[in-house]
Tab-separated table of C-alpha atoms in Angstrom:
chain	number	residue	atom	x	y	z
A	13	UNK	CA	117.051	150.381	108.267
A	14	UNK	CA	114.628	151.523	110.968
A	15	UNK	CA	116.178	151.489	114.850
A	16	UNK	CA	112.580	150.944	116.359
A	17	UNK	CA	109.038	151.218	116.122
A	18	UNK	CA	105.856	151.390	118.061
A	19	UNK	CA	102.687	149.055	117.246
A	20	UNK	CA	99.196	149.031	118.635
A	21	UNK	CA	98.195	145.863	119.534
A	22	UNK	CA	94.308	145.699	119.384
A	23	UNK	CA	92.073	143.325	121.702
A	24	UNK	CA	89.114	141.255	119.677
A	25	UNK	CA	85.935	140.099	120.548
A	26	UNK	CA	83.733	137.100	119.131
A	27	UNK	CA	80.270	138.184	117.810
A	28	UNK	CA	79.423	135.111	117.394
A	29	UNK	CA	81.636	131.338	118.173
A	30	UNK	CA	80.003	128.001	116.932
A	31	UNK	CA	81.719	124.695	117.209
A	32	UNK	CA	81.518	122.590	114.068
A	33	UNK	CA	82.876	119.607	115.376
A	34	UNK	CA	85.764	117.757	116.755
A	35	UNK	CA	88.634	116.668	114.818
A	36	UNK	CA	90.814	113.501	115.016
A	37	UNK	CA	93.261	115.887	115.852
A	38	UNK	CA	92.432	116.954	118.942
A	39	UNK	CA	90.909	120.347	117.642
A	40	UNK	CA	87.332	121.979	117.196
A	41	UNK	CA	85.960	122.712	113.796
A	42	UNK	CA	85.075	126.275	114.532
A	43	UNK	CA	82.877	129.100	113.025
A	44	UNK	CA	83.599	132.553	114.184
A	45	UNK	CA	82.670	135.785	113.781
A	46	UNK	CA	85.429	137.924	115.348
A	47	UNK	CA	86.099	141.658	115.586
A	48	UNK	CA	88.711	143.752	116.600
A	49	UNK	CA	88.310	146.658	119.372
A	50	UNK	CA	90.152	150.070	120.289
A	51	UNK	CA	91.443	148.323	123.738
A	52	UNK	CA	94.848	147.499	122.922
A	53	UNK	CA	98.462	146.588	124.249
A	54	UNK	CA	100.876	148.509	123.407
A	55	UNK	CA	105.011	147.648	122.032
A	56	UNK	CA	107.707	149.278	121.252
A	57	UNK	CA	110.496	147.332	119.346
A	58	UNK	CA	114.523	148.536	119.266
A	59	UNK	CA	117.216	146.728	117.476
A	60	UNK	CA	119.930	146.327	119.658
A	61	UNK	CA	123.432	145.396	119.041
A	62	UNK	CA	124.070	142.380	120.343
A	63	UNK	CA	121.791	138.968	119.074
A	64	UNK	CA	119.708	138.607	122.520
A	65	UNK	CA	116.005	139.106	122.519
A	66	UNK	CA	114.880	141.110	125.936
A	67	UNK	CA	111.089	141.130	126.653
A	68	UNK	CA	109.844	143.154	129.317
A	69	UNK	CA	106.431	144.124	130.702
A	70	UNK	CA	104.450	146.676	133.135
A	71	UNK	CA	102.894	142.975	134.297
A	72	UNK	CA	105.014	141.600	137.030
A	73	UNK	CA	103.772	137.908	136.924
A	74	UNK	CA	104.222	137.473	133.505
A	75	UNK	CA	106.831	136.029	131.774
A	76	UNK	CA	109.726	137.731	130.099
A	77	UNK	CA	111.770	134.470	128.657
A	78	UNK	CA	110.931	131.697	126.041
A	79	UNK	CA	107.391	131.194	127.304
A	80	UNK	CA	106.246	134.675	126.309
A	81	UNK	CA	104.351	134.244	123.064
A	82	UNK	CA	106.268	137.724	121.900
A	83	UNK	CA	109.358	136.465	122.966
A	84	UNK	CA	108.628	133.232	120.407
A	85	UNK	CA	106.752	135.416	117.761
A	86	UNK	CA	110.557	137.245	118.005
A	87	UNK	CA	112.504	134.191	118.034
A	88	UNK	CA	110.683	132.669	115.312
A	89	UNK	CA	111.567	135.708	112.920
A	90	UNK	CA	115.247	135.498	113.428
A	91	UNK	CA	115.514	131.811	113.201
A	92	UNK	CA	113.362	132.434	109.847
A	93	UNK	CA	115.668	135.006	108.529
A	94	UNK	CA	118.871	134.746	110.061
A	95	UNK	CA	118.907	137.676	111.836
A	96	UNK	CA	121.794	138.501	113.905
A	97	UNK	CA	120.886	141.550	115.639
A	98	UNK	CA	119.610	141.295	119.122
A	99	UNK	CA	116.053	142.852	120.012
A	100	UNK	CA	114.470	144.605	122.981
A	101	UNK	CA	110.437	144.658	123.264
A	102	UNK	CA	108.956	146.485	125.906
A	103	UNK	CA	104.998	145.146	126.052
A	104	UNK	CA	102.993	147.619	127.814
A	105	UNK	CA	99.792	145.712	128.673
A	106	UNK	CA	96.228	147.140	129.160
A	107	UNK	CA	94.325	143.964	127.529
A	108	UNK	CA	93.147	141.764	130.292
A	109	UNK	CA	95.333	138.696	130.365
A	110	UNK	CA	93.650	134.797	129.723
A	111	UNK	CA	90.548	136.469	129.281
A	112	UNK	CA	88.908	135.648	125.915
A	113	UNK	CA	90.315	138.730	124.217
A	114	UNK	CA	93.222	137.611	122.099
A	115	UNK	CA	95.767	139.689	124.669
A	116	UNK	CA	98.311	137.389	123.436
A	117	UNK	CA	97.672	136.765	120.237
A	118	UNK	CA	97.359	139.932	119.311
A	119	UNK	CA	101.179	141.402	120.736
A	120	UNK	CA	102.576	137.586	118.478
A	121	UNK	CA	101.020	139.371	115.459
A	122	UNK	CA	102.336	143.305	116.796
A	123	UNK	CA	105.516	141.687	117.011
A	124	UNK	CA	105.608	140.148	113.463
A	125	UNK	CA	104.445	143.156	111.569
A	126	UNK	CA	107.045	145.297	113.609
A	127	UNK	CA	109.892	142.942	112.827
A	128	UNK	CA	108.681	142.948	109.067
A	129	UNK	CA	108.831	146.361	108.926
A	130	UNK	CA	112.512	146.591	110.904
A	131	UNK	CA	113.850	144.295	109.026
A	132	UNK	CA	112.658	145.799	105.763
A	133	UNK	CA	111.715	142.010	105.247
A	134	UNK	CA	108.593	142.566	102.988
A	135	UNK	CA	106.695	139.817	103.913
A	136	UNK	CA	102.918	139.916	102.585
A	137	UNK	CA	99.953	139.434	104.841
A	138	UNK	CA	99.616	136.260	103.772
A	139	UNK	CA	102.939	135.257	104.239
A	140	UNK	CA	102.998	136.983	107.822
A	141	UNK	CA	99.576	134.899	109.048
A	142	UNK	CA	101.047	131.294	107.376
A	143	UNK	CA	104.368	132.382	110.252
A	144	UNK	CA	101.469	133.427	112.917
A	145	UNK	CA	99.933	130.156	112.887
A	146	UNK	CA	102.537	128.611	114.017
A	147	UNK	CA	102.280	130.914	117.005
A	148	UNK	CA	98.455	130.362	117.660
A	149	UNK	CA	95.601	129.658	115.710
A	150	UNK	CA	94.241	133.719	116.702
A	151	UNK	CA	97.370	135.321	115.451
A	152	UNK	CA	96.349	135.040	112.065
A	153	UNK	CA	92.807	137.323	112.721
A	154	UNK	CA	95.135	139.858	114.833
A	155	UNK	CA	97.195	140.297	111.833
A	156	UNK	CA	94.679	140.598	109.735
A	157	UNK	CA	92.116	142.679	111.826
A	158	UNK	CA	88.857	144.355	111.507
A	159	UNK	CA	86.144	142.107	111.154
A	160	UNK	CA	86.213	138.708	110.007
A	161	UNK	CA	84.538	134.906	109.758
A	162	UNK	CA	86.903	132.391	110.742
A	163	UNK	CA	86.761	128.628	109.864
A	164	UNK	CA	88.386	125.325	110.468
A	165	UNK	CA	90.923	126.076	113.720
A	166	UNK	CA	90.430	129.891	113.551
A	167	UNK	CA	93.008	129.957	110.587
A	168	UNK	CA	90.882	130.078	107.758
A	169	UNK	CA	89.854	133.631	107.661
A	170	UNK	CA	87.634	136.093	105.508
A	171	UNK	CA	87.599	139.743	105.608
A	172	UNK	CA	83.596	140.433	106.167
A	173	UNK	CA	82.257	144.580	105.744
A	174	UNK	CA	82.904	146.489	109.092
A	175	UNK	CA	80.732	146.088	111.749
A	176	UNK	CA	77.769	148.987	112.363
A	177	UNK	CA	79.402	151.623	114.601
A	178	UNK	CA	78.415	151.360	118.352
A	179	UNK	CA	79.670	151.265	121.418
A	180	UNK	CA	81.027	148.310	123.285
A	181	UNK	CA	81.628	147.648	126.920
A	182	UNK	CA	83.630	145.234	128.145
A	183	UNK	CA	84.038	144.122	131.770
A	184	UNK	CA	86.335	141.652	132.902
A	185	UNK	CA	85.559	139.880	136.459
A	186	UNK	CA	89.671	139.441	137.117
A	187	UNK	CA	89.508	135.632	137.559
A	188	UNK	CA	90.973	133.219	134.741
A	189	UNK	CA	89.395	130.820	132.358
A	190	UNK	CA	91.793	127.991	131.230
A	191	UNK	CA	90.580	127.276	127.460
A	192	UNK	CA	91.735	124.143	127.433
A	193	UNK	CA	89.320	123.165	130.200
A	194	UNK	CA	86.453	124.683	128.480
A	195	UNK	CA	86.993	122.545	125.233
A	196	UNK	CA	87.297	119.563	127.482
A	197	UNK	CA	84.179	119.996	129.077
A	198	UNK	CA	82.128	121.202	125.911
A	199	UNK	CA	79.653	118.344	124.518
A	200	UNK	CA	78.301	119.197	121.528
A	201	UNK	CA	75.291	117.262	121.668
A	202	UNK	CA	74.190	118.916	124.676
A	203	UNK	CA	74.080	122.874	122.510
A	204	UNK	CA	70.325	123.717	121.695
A	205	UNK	CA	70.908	127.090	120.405
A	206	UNK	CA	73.157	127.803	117.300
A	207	UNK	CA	73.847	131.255	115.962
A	208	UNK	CA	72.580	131.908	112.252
A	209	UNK	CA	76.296	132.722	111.180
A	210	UNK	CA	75.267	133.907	107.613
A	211	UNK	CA	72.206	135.653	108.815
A	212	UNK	CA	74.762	137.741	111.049
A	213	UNK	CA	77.054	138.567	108.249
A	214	UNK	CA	74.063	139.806	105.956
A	215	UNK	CA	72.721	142.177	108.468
A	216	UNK	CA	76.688	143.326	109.178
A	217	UNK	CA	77.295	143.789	105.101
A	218	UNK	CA	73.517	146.048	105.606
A	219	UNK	CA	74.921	148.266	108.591
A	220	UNK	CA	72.088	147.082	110.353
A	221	UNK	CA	73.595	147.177	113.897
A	222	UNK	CA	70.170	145.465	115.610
A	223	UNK	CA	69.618	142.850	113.362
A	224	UNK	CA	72.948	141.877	113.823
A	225	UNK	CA	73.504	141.786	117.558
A	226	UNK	CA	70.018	139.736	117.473
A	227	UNK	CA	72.315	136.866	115.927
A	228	UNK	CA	75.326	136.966	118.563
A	229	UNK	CA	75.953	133.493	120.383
A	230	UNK	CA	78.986	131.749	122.140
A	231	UNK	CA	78.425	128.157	122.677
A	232	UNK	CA	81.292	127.858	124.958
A	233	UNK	CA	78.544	129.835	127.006
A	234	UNK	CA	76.894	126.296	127.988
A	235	UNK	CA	80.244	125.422	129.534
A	236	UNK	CA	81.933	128.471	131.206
A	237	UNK	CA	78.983	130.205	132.452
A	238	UNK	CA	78.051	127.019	134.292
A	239	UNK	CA	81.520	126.828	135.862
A	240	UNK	CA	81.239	130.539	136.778
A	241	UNK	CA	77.063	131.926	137.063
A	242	UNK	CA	78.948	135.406	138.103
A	243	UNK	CA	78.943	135.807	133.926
A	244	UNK	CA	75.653	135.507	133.870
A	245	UNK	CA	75.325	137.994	136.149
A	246	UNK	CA	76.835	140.769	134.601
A	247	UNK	CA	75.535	140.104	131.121
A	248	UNK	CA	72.323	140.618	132.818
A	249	UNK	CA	73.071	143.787	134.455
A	250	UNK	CA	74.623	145.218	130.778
A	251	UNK	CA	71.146	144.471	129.581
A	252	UNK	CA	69.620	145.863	132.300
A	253	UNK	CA	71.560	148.704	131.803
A	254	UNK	CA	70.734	149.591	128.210
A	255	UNK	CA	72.881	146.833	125.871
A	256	UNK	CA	71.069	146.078	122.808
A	257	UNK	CA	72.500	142.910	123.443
A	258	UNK	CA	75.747	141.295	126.121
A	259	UNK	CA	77.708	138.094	125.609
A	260	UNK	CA	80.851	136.124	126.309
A	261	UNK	CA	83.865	136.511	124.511
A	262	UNK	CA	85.759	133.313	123.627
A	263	UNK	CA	86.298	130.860	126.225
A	264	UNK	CA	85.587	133.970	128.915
A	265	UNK	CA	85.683	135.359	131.208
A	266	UNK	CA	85.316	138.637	129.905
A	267	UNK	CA	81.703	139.950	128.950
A	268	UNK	CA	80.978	142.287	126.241
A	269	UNK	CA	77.833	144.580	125.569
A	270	UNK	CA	76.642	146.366	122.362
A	271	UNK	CA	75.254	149.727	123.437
A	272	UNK	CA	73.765	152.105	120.750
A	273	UNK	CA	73.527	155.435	122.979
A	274	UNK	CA	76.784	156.772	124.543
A	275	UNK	CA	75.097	157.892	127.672
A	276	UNK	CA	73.643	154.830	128.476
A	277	UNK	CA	77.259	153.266	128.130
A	278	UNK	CA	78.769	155.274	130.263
A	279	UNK	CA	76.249	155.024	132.751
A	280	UNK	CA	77.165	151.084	132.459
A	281	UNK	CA	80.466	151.772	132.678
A	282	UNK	CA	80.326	153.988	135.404
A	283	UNK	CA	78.541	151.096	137.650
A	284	UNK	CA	81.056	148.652	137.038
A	285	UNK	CA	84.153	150.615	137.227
A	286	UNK	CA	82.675	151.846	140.747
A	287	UNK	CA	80.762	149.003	142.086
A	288	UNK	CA	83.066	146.175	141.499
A	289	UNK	CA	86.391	148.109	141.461
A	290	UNK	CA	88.238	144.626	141.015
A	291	UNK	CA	86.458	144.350	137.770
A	292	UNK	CA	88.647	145.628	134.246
A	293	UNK	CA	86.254	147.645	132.679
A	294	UNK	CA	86.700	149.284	129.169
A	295	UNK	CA	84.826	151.644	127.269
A	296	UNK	CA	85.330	151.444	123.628
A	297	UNK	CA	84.700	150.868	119.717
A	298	UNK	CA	84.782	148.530	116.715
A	299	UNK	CA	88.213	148.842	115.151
A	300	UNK	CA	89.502	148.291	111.842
């Protein structure tokens, strides 16, 4: 049996997030087009001999006990299987934290495919995103990756033809954006513009990289970038400087922009990593 191992835990971004409706529930009917990116935490997982679990993090404000979704993803496993042996995760974080990228969701599902592989437990993917959802309804994409529509909570999930290569900036204004909030405030009658889903999955199965970016839309747009106009802002400066097209990633903060020339990218990158040096700012790629 393996004594440790070392994931990648990748970031993801939504091309496109339309609201179906709202369930009795409590939940939103969603309609998603996500995509993972090369910005990523990363873990490293030891079995230990003793049965604790021991999280910790290069983040000093965040949470190293039962409220840590890796510390539950963990737990979860060896309450599942009856695992005796202890664990100790250390979560090196680079993905910007509550910020519309999946930061969490994405070290759950890290922590589940490390533990199946540990643990020589053989779980399928299937069986490892029906454990995930109990975690959150993202952790299912993040195990699955690449690029992806999702349906009904974000659980129901199918694999889509990778996105066109590009490059994708992402720039993260350092404030947080509470999702439940945003869902609170969201009234769907008051949305004018819907994304044409399909139409975005036909131009992604074609590689054709403009048509698709023509299609991106975030409806949680109406609400967040009310709240906070500085979003506006910089999608409006990414277009300004040479995005084929910029837009809010899940509930936000964080902005994203699809740039089809590296120089003009870095150039973009360049004025936000030196301009607004609170800002996270990443440079990066499709992944999957």
């Amino acid at each position: 049996m393996m004594k440790s191992i070392q994931l990648k835990a990748h970031a993801k971004v939504n091309l496109a997030l339309d609201i179906i409706g709202k369930r009795s529930d409590g939940y939103h009917e969603v309609r998603m087009i996500m995509q993972s990116i090369g910005l990523h935490d990363q873990l490293s997982i030891y079995i230990t001999n003793d049965s604790k679990i021991r999280v910790q993090t290069n983040l000093p404000f965040l949470p190293t006990n039962q409220s840590n979704i890796v510390y539950k993803a963990a737990s979860l496993i060896k309450r599942k299987f009856q695992l005796d042996q202890g664990l100790y995760i250390n979560l090196n974080k680079r993905i910007p934290v509550s910020a519309g990228l999946a930061g969490g969701s994405t070290d759950a599902a890290a922590t589940l495919h490390g533990l199946n592989q540990l643990f020589d437990l053989k779980l399928s993917l299937k069986e490892l995103m029906d454990i995930g959802v109990e975690l959150g309804a993202d952790v299912p994409f993040c195990l699955l990756g690449g690029t992806a529509l999702s349906e009904g909570i974000g659980e129901k999930l199918t694999p889509l033809h990778p996105f066109p290569p590009c490059h994708i900036l992402v720039v993260n204004p350092n404030f947080n954006v509470p999702t439940k909030n945003i869902y609170r405030q969201l009234n769907l009658n008051h949305i004018k513009k819907r994304t044409n889903i399909d139409d975005l999955i036909k131009n992604i199965k074609e590689d054709n990289l403009h048509g698709a970016t023509k299609n991106f839309s975030n409806v949680l747009e109406t609400v967040t970038v009310k709240n906070h106009p500085l979003i506006q802002e910089i999608k409006d400066k990414m277009m300004e400087l040479g995005a084929i097209t910029s837009i809010m990633s899940g509930s936000g903060p964080t902005v994203f922009g699809i740039y089809d020339d590296l120089g003009k990218a870095k150039e973009a990158f360049y004025h936000f990593k030196v301009d607004n040096f609170e800002y996270q700012v990443f440079l990066t790629k499709p992944y999957s």
